[in-house]
Coordinates of C-alpha atoms in Angstrom, one line a residue:
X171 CA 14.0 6.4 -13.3
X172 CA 15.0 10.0 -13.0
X173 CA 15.2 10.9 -17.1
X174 CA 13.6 14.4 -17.8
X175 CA 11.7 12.9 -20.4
X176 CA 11.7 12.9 -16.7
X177 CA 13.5 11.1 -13.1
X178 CA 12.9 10.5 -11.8
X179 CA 15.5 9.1 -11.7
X180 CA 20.6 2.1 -7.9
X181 CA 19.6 0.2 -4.9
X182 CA 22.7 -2.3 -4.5
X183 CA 25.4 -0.9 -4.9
X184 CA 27.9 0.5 -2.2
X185 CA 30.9 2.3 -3.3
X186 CA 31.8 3.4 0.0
X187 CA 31.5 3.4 3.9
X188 CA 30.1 7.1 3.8
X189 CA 27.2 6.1 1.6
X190 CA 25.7 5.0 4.6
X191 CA 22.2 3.7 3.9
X192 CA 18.9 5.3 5.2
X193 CA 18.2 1.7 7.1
X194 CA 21.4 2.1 8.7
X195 CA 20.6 5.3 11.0
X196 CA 18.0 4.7 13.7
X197 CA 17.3 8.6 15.1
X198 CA 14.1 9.3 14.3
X199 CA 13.0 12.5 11.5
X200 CA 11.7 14.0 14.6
X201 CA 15.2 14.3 16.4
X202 CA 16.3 15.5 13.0
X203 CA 13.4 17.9 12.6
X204 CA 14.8 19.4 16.3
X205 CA 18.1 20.2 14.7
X206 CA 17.8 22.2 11.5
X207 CA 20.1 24.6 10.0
X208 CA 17.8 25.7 6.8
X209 CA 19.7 27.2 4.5
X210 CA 19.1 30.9 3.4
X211 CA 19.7 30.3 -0.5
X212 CA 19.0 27.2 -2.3
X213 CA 19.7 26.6 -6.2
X214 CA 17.0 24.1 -7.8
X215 CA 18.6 22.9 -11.2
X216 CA 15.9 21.6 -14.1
X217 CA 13.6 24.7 -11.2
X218 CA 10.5 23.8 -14.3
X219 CA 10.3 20.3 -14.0
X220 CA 8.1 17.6 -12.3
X221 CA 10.9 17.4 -9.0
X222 CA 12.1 21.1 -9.2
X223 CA 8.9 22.2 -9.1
X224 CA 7.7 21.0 -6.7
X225 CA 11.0 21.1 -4.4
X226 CA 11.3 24.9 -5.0
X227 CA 7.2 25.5 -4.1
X228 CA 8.0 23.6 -0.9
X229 CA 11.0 25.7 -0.1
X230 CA 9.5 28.6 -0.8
X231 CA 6.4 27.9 1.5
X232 CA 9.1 27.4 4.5
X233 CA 10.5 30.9 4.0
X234 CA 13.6 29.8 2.1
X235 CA 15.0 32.0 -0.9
X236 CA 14.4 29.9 -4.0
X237 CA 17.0 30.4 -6.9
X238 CA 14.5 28.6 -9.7
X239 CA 17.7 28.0 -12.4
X240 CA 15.6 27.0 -15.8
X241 CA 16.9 27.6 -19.5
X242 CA 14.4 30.4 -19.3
X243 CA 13.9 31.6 -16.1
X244 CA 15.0 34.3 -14.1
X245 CA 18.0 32.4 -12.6
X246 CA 19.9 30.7 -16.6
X247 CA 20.8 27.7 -15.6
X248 CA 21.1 24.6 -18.1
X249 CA 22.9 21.5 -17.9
X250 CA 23.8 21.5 -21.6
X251 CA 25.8 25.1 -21.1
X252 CA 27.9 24.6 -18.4
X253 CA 28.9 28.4 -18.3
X254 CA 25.4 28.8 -16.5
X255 CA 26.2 26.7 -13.5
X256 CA 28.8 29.3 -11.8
X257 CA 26.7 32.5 -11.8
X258 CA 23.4 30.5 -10.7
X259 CA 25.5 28.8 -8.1
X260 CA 27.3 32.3 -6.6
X261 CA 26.0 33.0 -3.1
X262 CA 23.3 30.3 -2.2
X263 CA 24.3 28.2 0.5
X264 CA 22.7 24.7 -0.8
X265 CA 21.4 23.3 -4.3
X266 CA 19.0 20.6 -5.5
X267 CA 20.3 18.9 -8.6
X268 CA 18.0 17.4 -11.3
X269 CA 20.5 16.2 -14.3
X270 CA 18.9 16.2 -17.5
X271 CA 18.2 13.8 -19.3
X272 CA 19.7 11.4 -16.4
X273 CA 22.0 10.9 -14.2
X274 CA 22.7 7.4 -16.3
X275 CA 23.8 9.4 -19.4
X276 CA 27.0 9.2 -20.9
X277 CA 28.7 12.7 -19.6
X278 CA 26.9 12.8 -16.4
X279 CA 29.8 11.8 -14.1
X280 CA 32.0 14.5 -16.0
X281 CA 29.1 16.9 -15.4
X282 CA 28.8 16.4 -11.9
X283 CA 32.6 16.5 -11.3
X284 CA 32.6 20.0 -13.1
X285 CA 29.4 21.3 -10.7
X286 CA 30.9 19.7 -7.6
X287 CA 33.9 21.3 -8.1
X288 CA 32.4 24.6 -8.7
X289 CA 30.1 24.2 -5.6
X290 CA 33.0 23.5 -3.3
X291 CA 34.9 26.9 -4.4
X292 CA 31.6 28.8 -4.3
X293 CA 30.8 27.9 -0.9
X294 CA 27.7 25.9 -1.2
X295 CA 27.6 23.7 1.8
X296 CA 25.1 21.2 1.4
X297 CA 24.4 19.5 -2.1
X298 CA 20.8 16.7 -2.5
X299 CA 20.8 14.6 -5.7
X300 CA 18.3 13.1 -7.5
X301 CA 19.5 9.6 -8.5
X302 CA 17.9 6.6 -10.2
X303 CA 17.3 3.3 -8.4
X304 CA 19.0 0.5 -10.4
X305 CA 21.4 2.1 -12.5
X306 CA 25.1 1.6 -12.4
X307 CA 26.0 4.2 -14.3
X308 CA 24.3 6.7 -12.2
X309 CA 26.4 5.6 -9.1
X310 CA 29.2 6.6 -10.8
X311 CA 27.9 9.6 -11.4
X312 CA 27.3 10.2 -7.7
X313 CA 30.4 9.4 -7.1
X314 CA 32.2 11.8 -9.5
X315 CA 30.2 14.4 -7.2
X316 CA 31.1 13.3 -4.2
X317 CA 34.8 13.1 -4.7
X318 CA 34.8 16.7 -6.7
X319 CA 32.4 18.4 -4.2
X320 CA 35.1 18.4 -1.1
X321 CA 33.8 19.3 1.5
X322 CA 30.2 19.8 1.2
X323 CA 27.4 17.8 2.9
X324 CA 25.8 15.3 0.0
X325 CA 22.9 13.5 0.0
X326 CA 22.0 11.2 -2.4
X327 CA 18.5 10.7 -3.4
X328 CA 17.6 7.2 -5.6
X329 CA 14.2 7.3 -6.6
X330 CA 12.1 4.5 -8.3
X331 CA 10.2 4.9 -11.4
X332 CA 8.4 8.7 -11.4
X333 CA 4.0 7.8 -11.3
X334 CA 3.7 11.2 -12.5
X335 CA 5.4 9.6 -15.8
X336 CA 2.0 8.7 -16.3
X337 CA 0.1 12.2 -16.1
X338 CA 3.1 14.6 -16.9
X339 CA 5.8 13.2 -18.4
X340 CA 6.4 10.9 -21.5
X341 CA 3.5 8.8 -20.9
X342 CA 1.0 11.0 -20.7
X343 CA 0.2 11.3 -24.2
X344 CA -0.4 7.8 -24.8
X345 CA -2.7 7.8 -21.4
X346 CA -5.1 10.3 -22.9
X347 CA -5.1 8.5 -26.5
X348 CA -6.1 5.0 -24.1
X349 CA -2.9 3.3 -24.2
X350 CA 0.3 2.7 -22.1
X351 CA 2.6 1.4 -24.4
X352 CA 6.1 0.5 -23.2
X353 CA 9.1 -2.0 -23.5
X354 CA 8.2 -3.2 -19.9
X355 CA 6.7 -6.5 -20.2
X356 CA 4.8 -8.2 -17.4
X357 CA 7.4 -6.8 -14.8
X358 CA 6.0 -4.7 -11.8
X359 CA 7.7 -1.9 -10.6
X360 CA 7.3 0.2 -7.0
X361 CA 6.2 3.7 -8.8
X362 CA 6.9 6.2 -6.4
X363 CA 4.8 9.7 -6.2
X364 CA 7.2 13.1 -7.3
X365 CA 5.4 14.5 -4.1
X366 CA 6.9 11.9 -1.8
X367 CA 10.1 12.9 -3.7
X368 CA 10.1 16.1 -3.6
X369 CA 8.9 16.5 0.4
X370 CA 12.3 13.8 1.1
X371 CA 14.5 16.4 -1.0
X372 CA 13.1 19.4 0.9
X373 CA 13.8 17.7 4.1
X374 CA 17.3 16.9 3.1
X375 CA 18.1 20.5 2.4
X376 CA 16.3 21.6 5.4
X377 CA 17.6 19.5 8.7
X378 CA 20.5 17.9 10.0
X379 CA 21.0 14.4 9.5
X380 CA 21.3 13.6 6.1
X381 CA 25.2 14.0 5.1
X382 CA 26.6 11.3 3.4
X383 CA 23.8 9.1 3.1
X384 CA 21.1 7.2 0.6
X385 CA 18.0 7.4 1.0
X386 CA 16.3 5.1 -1.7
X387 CA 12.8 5.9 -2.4
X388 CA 9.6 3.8 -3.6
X389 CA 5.9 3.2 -2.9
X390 CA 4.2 1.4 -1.0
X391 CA 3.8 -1.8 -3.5
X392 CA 5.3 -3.0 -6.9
X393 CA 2.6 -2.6 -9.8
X394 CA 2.4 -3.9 -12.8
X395 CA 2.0 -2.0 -15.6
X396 CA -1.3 -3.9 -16.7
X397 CA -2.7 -2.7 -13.1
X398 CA -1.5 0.9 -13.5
X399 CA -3.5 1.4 -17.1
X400 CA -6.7 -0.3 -14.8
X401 CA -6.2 2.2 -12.0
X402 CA -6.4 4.8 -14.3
X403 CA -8.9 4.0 -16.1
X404 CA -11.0 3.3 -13.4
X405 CA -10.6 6.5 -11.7
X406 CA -10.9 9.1 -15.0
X407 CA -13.3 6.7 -16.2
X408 CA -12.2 6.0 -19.8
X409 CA -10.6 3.3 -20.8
X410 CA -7.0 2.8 -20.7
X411 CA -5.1 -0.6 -21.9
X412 CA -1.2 -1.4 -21.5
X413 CA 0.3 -2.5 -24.5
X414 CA 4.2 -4.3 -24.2
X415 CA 6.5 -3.9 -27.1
X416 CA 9.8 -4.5 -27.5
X417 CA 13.0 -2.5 -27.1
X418 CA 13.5 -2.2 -30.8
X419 CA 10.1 -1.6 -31.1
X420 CA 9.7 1.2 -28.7
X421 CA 13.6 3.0 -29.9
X422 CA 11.1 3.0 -33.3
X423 CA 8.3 4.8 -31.7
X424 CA 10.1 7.5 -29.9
X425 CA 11.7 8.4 -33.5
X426 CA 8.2 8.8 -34.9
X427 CA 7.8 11.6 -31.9
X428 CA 10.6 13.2 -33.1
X429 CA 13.5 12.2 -30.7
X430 CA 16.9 11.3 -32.8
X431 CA 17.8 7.8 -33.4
X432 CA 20.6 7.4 -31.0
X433 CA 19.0 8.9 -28.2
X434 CA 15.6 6.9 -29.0
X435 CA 17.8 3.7 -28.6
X436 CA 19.3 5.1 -25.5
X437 CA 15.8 5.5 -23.9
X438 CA 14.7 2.6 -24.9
X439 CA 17.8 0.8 -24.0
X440 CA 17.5 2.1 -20.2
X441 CA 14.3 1.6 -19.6
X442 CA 14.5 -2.2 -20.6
X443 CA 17.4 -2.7 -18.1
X444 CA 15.3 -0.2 -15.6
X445 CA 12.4 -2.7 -15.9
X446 CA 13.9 -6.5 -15.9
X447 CA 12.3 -7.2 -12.4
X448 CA 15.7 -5.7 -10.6
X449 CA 14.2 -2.7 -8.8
X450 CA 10.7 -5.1 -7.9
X451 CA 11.4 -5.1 -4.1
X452 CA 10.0 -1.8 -2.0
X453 CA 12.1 0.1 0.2
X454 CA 11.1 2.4 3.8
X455 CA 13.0 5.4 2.5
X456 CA 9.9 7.9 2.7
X457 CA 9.2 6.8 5.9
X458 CA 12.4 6.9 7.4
X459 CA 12.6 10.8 6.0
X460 CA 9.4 11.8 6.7
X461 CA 7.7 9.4 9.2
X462 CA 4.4 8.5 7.1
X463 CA 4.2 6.2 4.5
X464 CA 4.6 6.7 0.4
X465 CA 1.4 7.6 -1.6
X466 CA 0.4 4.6 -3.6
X467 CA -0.1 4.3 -7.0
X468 CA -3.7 3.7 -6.6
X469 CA -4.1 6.9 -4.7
X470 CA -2.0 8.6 -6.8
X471 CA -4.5 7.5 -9.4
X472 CA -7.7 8.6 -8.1
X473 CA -6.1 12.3 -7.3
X474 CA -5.2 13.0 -10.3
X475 CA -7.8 11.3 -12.5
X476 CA -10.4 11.6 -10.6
X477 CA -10.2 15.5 -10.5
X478 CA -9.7 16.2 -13.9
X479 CA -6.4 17.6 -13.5
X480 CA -4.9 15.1 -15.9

């Protein structure tokens, strides 16, 4: 679940041969770590939130010049004002793209065909998306880039639902008050750390290897969301309870916070479909990228809890 809100960020579906699946290859990331091309200039879109972050702090650490495009930043860039995208995109050689609110939204696939067209004619040459695992809609969306971005390397990036949800993002209110409330039920899903995420993107923009394919990320386990309130309350040591609701009743809540009625239904809506037990089963994508295994949720727990940072 990629929404900005916070993506993460569709595991089945193959619309093509070139969508080759990260299972499918079988060279190592160290034969791929032999061959890199980093790119001089990379664009991070959405550069201010939980993935562009940390993608641009990690490209920045390897020497590479970060364009940071934000609403406010020093490089405009915004996904609602698409006379932003070409200036931000002149000169840099490969981009990170975060769509806001998600790549599931209606006008994301007419979005991407407008950036992938502008990519191809400014010359970028290698384009990594953030995608959302379990969503149709997003897969067309991926596919309105590929088809518009001729000729430049894509990678596709299909990450499960964001654990930083939970400390940063549209959770983390309701964590600190003692409660996760959401229209999830009993289902368990494999929460996957924005730091796994975000090392896979850099990796992708980095080396060789990656054109054309998949790579679907999760952790380590499914979770329920009754064991992720536990885990955190065990490790910041207050207590912290999950409390299900319904669709309609969670569309309600967001409205109280503020968020219009249409896209409070929309949330709602997609999160419901997100979490019907579809996306339960775990995937090797992290390690097939980076050779190691995903951070769990537990873990993920106890270092940000723990500490105090959250």
């Amino acid at each position: 679940m990629t929404t900005q809100t916070n993506n993460s960020q569709t595991d089945k579906p193959r619309t093509n041969d070139r969508q080759a699946d990260d299972r499918q290859t079988n060279d190592s990331p160290g034969a791929r770590n032999a061959a890199r091309r980093s790119p001089a200039t990379v664009l991070v879109t959405s550069a201010t939130g939980k993935t562009g972050r940390r993608v641009a702090e990690r490209l920045a650490a390897r020497g590479v010049t970060v364009r940071a495009g934000s609403r406010g930043g020093a490089t405009p860039f915004d996904w609602e004002a698409p006379e932003t995208w070409a200036p931000a995109l002149r000169g840099a050689d490969a981009a990170y793209l975060a769509y806001y609110p998600d790549l599931a939204a209606p006008g994301a696939a007419e979005a991407m065909r407008t950036f992938g067209r502008l990519a191809a004619s400014s010359g970028v040459r290698r384009l990594t998306l953030l995608s959302g695992r379990g969503e149709p809609e997003a897969v067309v969306a991926e596919e309105a880039l590929r088809a518009a971005a001729e000729g430049v390397e894509l990678t596709v990036v299909r990450a499960a639902f964001f654990a930083q949800n939970f400390s940063e993002g549209l959770l983390a209110e309701g964590v600190a008050e003692g409660a996760v409330v959401f229209p999830a039920g009993d289902t368990a899903e494999p929460f996957v750390d924005v730091d796994d995420i975000a090392d896979v993107v850099v990796e992708t923009l980095t080396a060789d290897g990656h054109a054309g394919r998949v790579h679907e990320l999760t952790g380590p386990r499914p979770v329920g969301f009754a064991e992720v309130a536990a885990d955190i309350a065990r490790a910041s040591g207050r207590p912290v309870v999950y409390r299900a609701v319904s669709e309609a009743d969670y569309a309600e809540l967001l409205t109280g916070f503020g968020l219009p009625a249409p896209e409070a239904a929309w949330l709602a809506s997609l999160f419901t479909t997100l979490l019907d037990g579809h996306n339960a089963s775990v995937t090797d994508g992290v390690k097939r990228v980076l050779g190691r295994e995903p951070r769990s949720f537990t873990a993920f727990a106890d270092a940000t809890w723990a500490t105090g940072r959250a």
